[in-house]
Amino acid sequence: MVKNKKKINKNNKNDKNNKNVKKMELIKKRLIGSRFRYINEKLYKNNSEMSWNLFNNDPKLYTIYHEGYRNQIIKWPYNPINKIISWLNKHKEYFNIGDFGCGDALIAKTFKKYFITVLGHTANSNHQ
């Protein structure tokens, strides 16, 4: 009977550890989201020189921003890039396509044949 009690105690400890791990994961996701929102607000409230300096002074912000963006778009009803890709698919023969401020360069990856260049601070993709 003592052995069963030890098993129950171990299970309780494992349950507590799992709950703590889940809480930490949730906190980390929220932190990533808040950092993304902070950087995003800086970008749309300031001029391009200020934005350039922000990233130039701390290059890790590129990764933080794009990771936050990826986490954010899964919460949206749809990804606006997919709508753009859908429209471009219908009209691609009329355009040379560039991917500006590319992040993951999804447009560039989708339209390699029609693609000219990626312009952005960083391209988190090996599309070329």
PDB file of C-alpha atoms in Angstrom:
ATOM      1  CA  MET A   1       0.000   0.000   0.000  1.00  0.00           C
ATOM      2  CA  VAL A   2       2.910   2.348   0.615  1.00  0.00           C
ATOM      3  CA  LYS A   3       4.125   1.733  -2.943  1.00  0.00           C
ATOM      4  CA  ASN A   4       0.797   2.922  -4.356  1.00  0.00           C
ATOM      5  CA  LYS A   5       1.025   6.063  -2.245  1.00  0.00           C
ATOM      6  CA  LYS A   6       4.468   6.771  -3.697  1.00  0.00           C
ATOM      7  CA  LYS A   7       3.081   6.327  -7.221  1.00  0.00           C
ATOM      8  CA  ILE A   8       0.265   8.744  -6.458  1.00  0.00           C
ATOM      9  CA  ASN A   9       2.768  11.272  -5.110  1.00  0.00           C
ATOM     10  CA  LYS A  10       4.911  10.872  -8.248  1.00  0.00           C
ATOM     11  CA  ASN A  11       1.843  11.361 -10.444  1.00  0.00           C
ATOM     12  CA  ASN A  12       0.910  14.477  -8.489  1.00  0.00           C
ATOM     13  CA  LYS A  13       4.434  15.843  -8.947  1.00  0.00           C
ATOM     14  CA  ASN A  14       4.336  15.057 -12.674  1.00  0.00           C
ATOM     15  CA  ASP A  15       0.947  16.753 -12.987  1.00  0.00           C
ATOM     16  CA  LYS A  16       2.279  19.833 -11.194  1.00  0.00           C
ATOM     17  CA  ASN A  17       5.387  19.865 -13.394  1.00  0.00           C
ATOM     18  CA  ASN A  18       3.245  19.566 -16.539  1.00  0.00           C
ATOM     19  CA  LYS A  19       1.024  22.415 -15.359  1.00  0.00           C
ATOM     20  CA  ASN A  20       4.085  24.550 -14.630  1.00  0.00           C
ATOM     21  CA  VAL A  21       5.542  23.798 -18.062  1.00  0.00           C
ATOM     22  CA  LYS A  22       2.241  24.730 -19.722  1.00  0.00           C
ATOM     23  CA  LYS A  23       2.070  27.966 -17.719  1.00  0.00           C
ATOM     24  CA  MET A  24       5.620  28.846 -18.740  1.00  0.00           C
ATOM     25  CA  GLU A  25       4.830  28.148 -22.410  1.00  0.00           C
ATOM     26  CA  LEU A  26       1.769  30.394 -22.190  1.00  0.00           C
ATOM     27  CA  ILE A  27       3.788  33.164 -20.532  1.00  0.00           C
ATOM     28  CA  LYS A  28       6.467  32.848 -23.217  1.00  0.00           C
ATOM     29  CA  LYS A  29       3.861  33.104 -26.015  1.00  0.00           C
ATOM     30  CA  ARG A  30       2.353  36.182 -24.397  1.00  0.00           C
ATOM     31  CA  LEU A  31       5.780  37.751 -24.013  1.00  0.00           C
ATOM     32  CA  ILE A  32       6.588  37.104 -27.684  1.00  0.00           C
ATOM     33  CA  GLY A  33       3.235  38.641 -28.628  1.00  0.00           C
ATOM     34  CA  SER A  34       3.796  41.720 -26.507  1.00  0.00           C
ATOM     35  CA  ARG A  35       7.292  42.243 -27.916  1.00  0.00           C
ATOM     36  CA  PHE A  36       5.876  41.936 -31.444  1.00  0.00           C
ATOM     37  CA  ARG A  37       3.164  44.507 -30.681  1.00  0.00           C
ATOM     38  CA  TYR A  38       5.736  46.865 -29.135  1.00  0.00           C
ATOM     39  CA  ILE A  39       8.049  46.666 -32.161  1.00  0.00           C
ATOM     40  CA  ASN A  40       5.110  46.917 -34.575  1.00  0.00           C
ATOM     41  CA  GLU A  41       3.857  50.046 -32.823  1.00  0.00           C
ATOM     42  CA  LYS A  42       7.328  51.586 -33.027  1.00  0.00           C
ATOM     43  CA  LEU A  43       7.407  50.869 -36.761  1.00  0.00           C
ATOM     44  CA  TYR A  44       4.064  52.422 -37.627  1.00  0.00           C
ATOM     45  CA  LYS A  45       4.322  55.413 -35.290  1.00  0.00           C
ATOM     46  CA  ASN A  46       7.825  56.509 -36.265  1.00  0.00           C
ATOM     47  CA  ASN A  47       9.519  57.558 -39.468  1.00  0.00           C
ATOM     48  CA  SER A  48      11.658  55.194 -41.528  1.00  0.00           C
ATOM     49  CA  GLU A  49      14.934  56.569 -40.142  1.00  0.00           C
ATOM     50  CA  MET A  50      13.810  55.791 -36.593  1.00  0.00           C
ATOM     51  CA  SER A  51      12.713  52.307 -37.668  1.00  0.00           C
ATOM     52  CA  TRP A  52      16.030  51.728 -39.412  1.00  0.00           C
ATOM     53  CA  ASN A  53      17.919  52.791 -36.291  1.00  0.00           C
ATOM     54  CA  LEU A  54      15.766  50.567 -34.090  1.00  0.00           C
ATOM     55  CA  PHE A  55      16.738  47.440 -36.030  1.00  0.00           C
ATOM     56  CA  ASN A  56      20.267  48.588 -36.762  1.00  0.00           C
ATOM     57  CA  ASN A  57      20.972  49.091 -33.050  1.00  0.00           C
ATOM     58  CA  ASP A  58      19.532  45.701 -32.095  1.00  0.00           C
ATOM     59  CA  PRO A  59      19.527  43.187 -34.996  1.00  0.00           C
ATOM     60  CA  LYS A  60      17.886  40.535 -32.750  1.00  0.00           C
ATOM     61  CA  LEU A  61      14.685  42.550 -33.086  1.00  0.00           C
ATOM     62  CA  TYR A  62      14.275  41.191 -36.647  1.00  0.00           C
ATOM     63  CA  THR A  63      13.935  37.668 -35.307  1.00  0.00           C
ATOM     64  CA  ILE A  64      11.718  38.734 -32.408  1.00  0.00           C
ATOM     65  CA  TYR A  65       9.445  40.697 -34.756  1.00  0.00           C
ATOM     66  CA  HIS A  66       9.073  37.923 -37.329  1.00  0.00           C
ATOM     67  CA  GLU A  67       8.533  35.239 -34.693  1.00  0.00           C
ATOM     68  CA  GLY A  68       5.839  37.421 -33.136  1.00  0.00           C
ATOM     69  CA  TYR A  69       4.278  38.065 -36.537  1.00  0.00           C
ATOM     70  CA  ARG A  70       4.115  34.326 -37.272  1.00  0.00           C
ATOM     71  CA  ASN A  71       2.435  33.725 -33.913  1.00  0.00           C
ATOM     72  CA  GLN A  72       0.024  36.590 -34.533  1.00  0.00           C
ATOM     73  CA  ILE A  73      -1.204  35.573 -37.993  1.00  0.00           C
ATOM     74  CA  ILE A  74      -2.345  32.148 -36.796  1.00  0.00           C
ATOM     75  CA  LYS A  75      -4.896  33.999 -34.629  1.00  0.00           C
ATOM     76  CA  TRP A  76      -6.298  35.998 -37.551  1.00  0.00           C
ATOM     77  CA  PRO A  77      -9.318  34.777 -39.532  1.00  0.00           C
ATOM     78  CA  TYR A  78      -7.045  34.679 -42.605  1.00  0.00           C
ATOM     79  CA  ASN A  79      -3.488  35.564 -43.548  1.00  0.00           C
ATOM     80  CA  PRO A  80      -3.560  38.700 -45.758  1.00  0.00           C
ATOM     81  CA  ILE A  81      -0.498  37.437 -47.650  1.00  0.00           C
ATOM     82  CA  ASN A  82      -2.582  34.474 -48.838  1.00  0.00           C
ATOM     83  CA  LYS A  83      -5.184  36.881 -50.255  1.00  0.00           C
ATOM     84  CA  ILE A  84      -2.430  38.776 -52.072  1.00  0.00           C
ATOM     85  CA  ILE A  85      -1.026  35.501 -53.430  1.00  0.00           C
ATOM     86  CA  SER A  86      -4.493  34.455 -54.592  1.00  0.00           C
ATOM     87  CA  TRP A  87      -4.959  37.758 -56.448  1.00  0.00           C
ATOM     88  CA  LEU A  88      -1.464  37.620 -57.951  1.00  0.00           C
ATOM     89  CA  ASN A  89      -2.109  34.067 -59.149  1.00  0.00           C
ATOM     90  CA  LYS A  90      -4.954  35.381 -61.303  1.00  0.00           C
ATOM     91  CA  HIS A  91      -2.887  38.272 -62.711  1.00  0.00           C
ATOM     92  CA  LYS A  92       0.739  37.116 -62.527  1.00  0.00           C
ATOM     93  CA  GLU A  93       1.415  37.210 -66.257  1.00  0.00           C
ATOM     94  CA  TYR A  94       0.961  40.992 -66.230  1.00  0.00           C
ATOM     95  CA  PHE A  95       3.470  41.751 -63.505  1.00  0.00           C
ATOM     96  CA  ASN A  96       7.037  41.471 -62.378  1.00  0.00           C
ATOM     97  CA  ILE A  97       6.695  40.638 -58.724  1.00  0.00           C
ATOM     98  CA  GLY A  98       8.825  41.974 -55.878  1.00  0.00           C
ATOM     99  CA  ASP A  99       8.551  41.069 -52.207  1.00  0.00           C
ATOM    100  CA  PHE A 100       9.208  44.134 -50.040  1.00  0.00           C
ATOM    101  CA  GLY A 101       9.644  43.907 -46.288  1.00  0.00           C
ATOM    102  CA  CYS A 102       9.525  40.206 -46.889  1.00  0.00           C
ATOM    103  CA  GLY A 103       9.976  38.414 -43.576  1.00  0.00           C
ATOM    104  CA  ASP A 104       9.395  34.821 -44.641  1.00  0.00           C
ATOM    105  CA  ALA A 105       9.257  35.847 -48.323  1.00  0.00           C
ATOM    106  CA  LEU A 106       6.116  33.788 -48.962  1.00  0.00           C
ATOM    107  CA  ILE A 107       5.253  35.787 -52.079  1.00  0.00           C
ATOM    108  CA  ALA A 108       8.775  35.307 -53.441  1.00  0.00           C
ATOM    109  CA  LYS A 109       8.635  31.557 -52.750  1.00  0.00           C
ATOM    110  CA  THR A 110       5.249  31.237 -54.445  1.00  0.00           C
ATOM    111  CA  PHE A 111       6.191  33.164 -57.592  1.00  0.00           C
ATOM    112  CA  LYS A 112       9.832  32.247 -58.208  1.00  0.00           C
ATOM    113  CA  LYS A 113       9.273  32.267 -61.985  1.00  0.00           C
ATOM    114  CA  TYR A 114       7.870  35.817 -61.984  1.00  0.00           C
ATOM    115  CA  PHE A 115       9.994  37.124 -59.177  1.00  0.00           C
ATOM    116  CA  ILE A 116      12.523  39.963 -59.459  1.00  0.00           C
ATOM    117  CA  THR A 117      13.915  40.678 -56.004  1.00  0.00           C
ATOM    118  CA  VAL A 118      13.370  40.709 -52.272  1.00  0.00           C
ATOM    119  CA  LEU A 119      13.871  44.014 -50.517  1.00  0.00           C
ATOM    120  CA  GLY A 120      13.900  43.980 -46.755  1.00  0.00           C
ATOM    121  CA  HIS A 121      16.180  44.004 -43.773  1.00  0.00           C
ATOM    122  CA  THR A 122      16.144  40.251 -43.605  1.00  0.00           C
ATOM    123  CA  ALA A 123      14.646  37.436 -45.591  1.00  0.00           C
ATOM    124  CA  ASN A 124      13.888  34.439 -43.409  1.00  0.00           C
ATOM    125  CA  SER A 125      13.707  32.241 -46.448  1.00  0.00           C
ATOM    126  CA  ASN A 126      15.979  30.549 -48.932  1.00  0.00           C
ATOM    127  CA  HIS A 127      13.684  31.245 -51.884  1.00  0.00           C
ATOM    128  CA  GLN A 128      16.443  32.097 -54.358  1.00  0.00           C
TER     129      GLN A 128
END
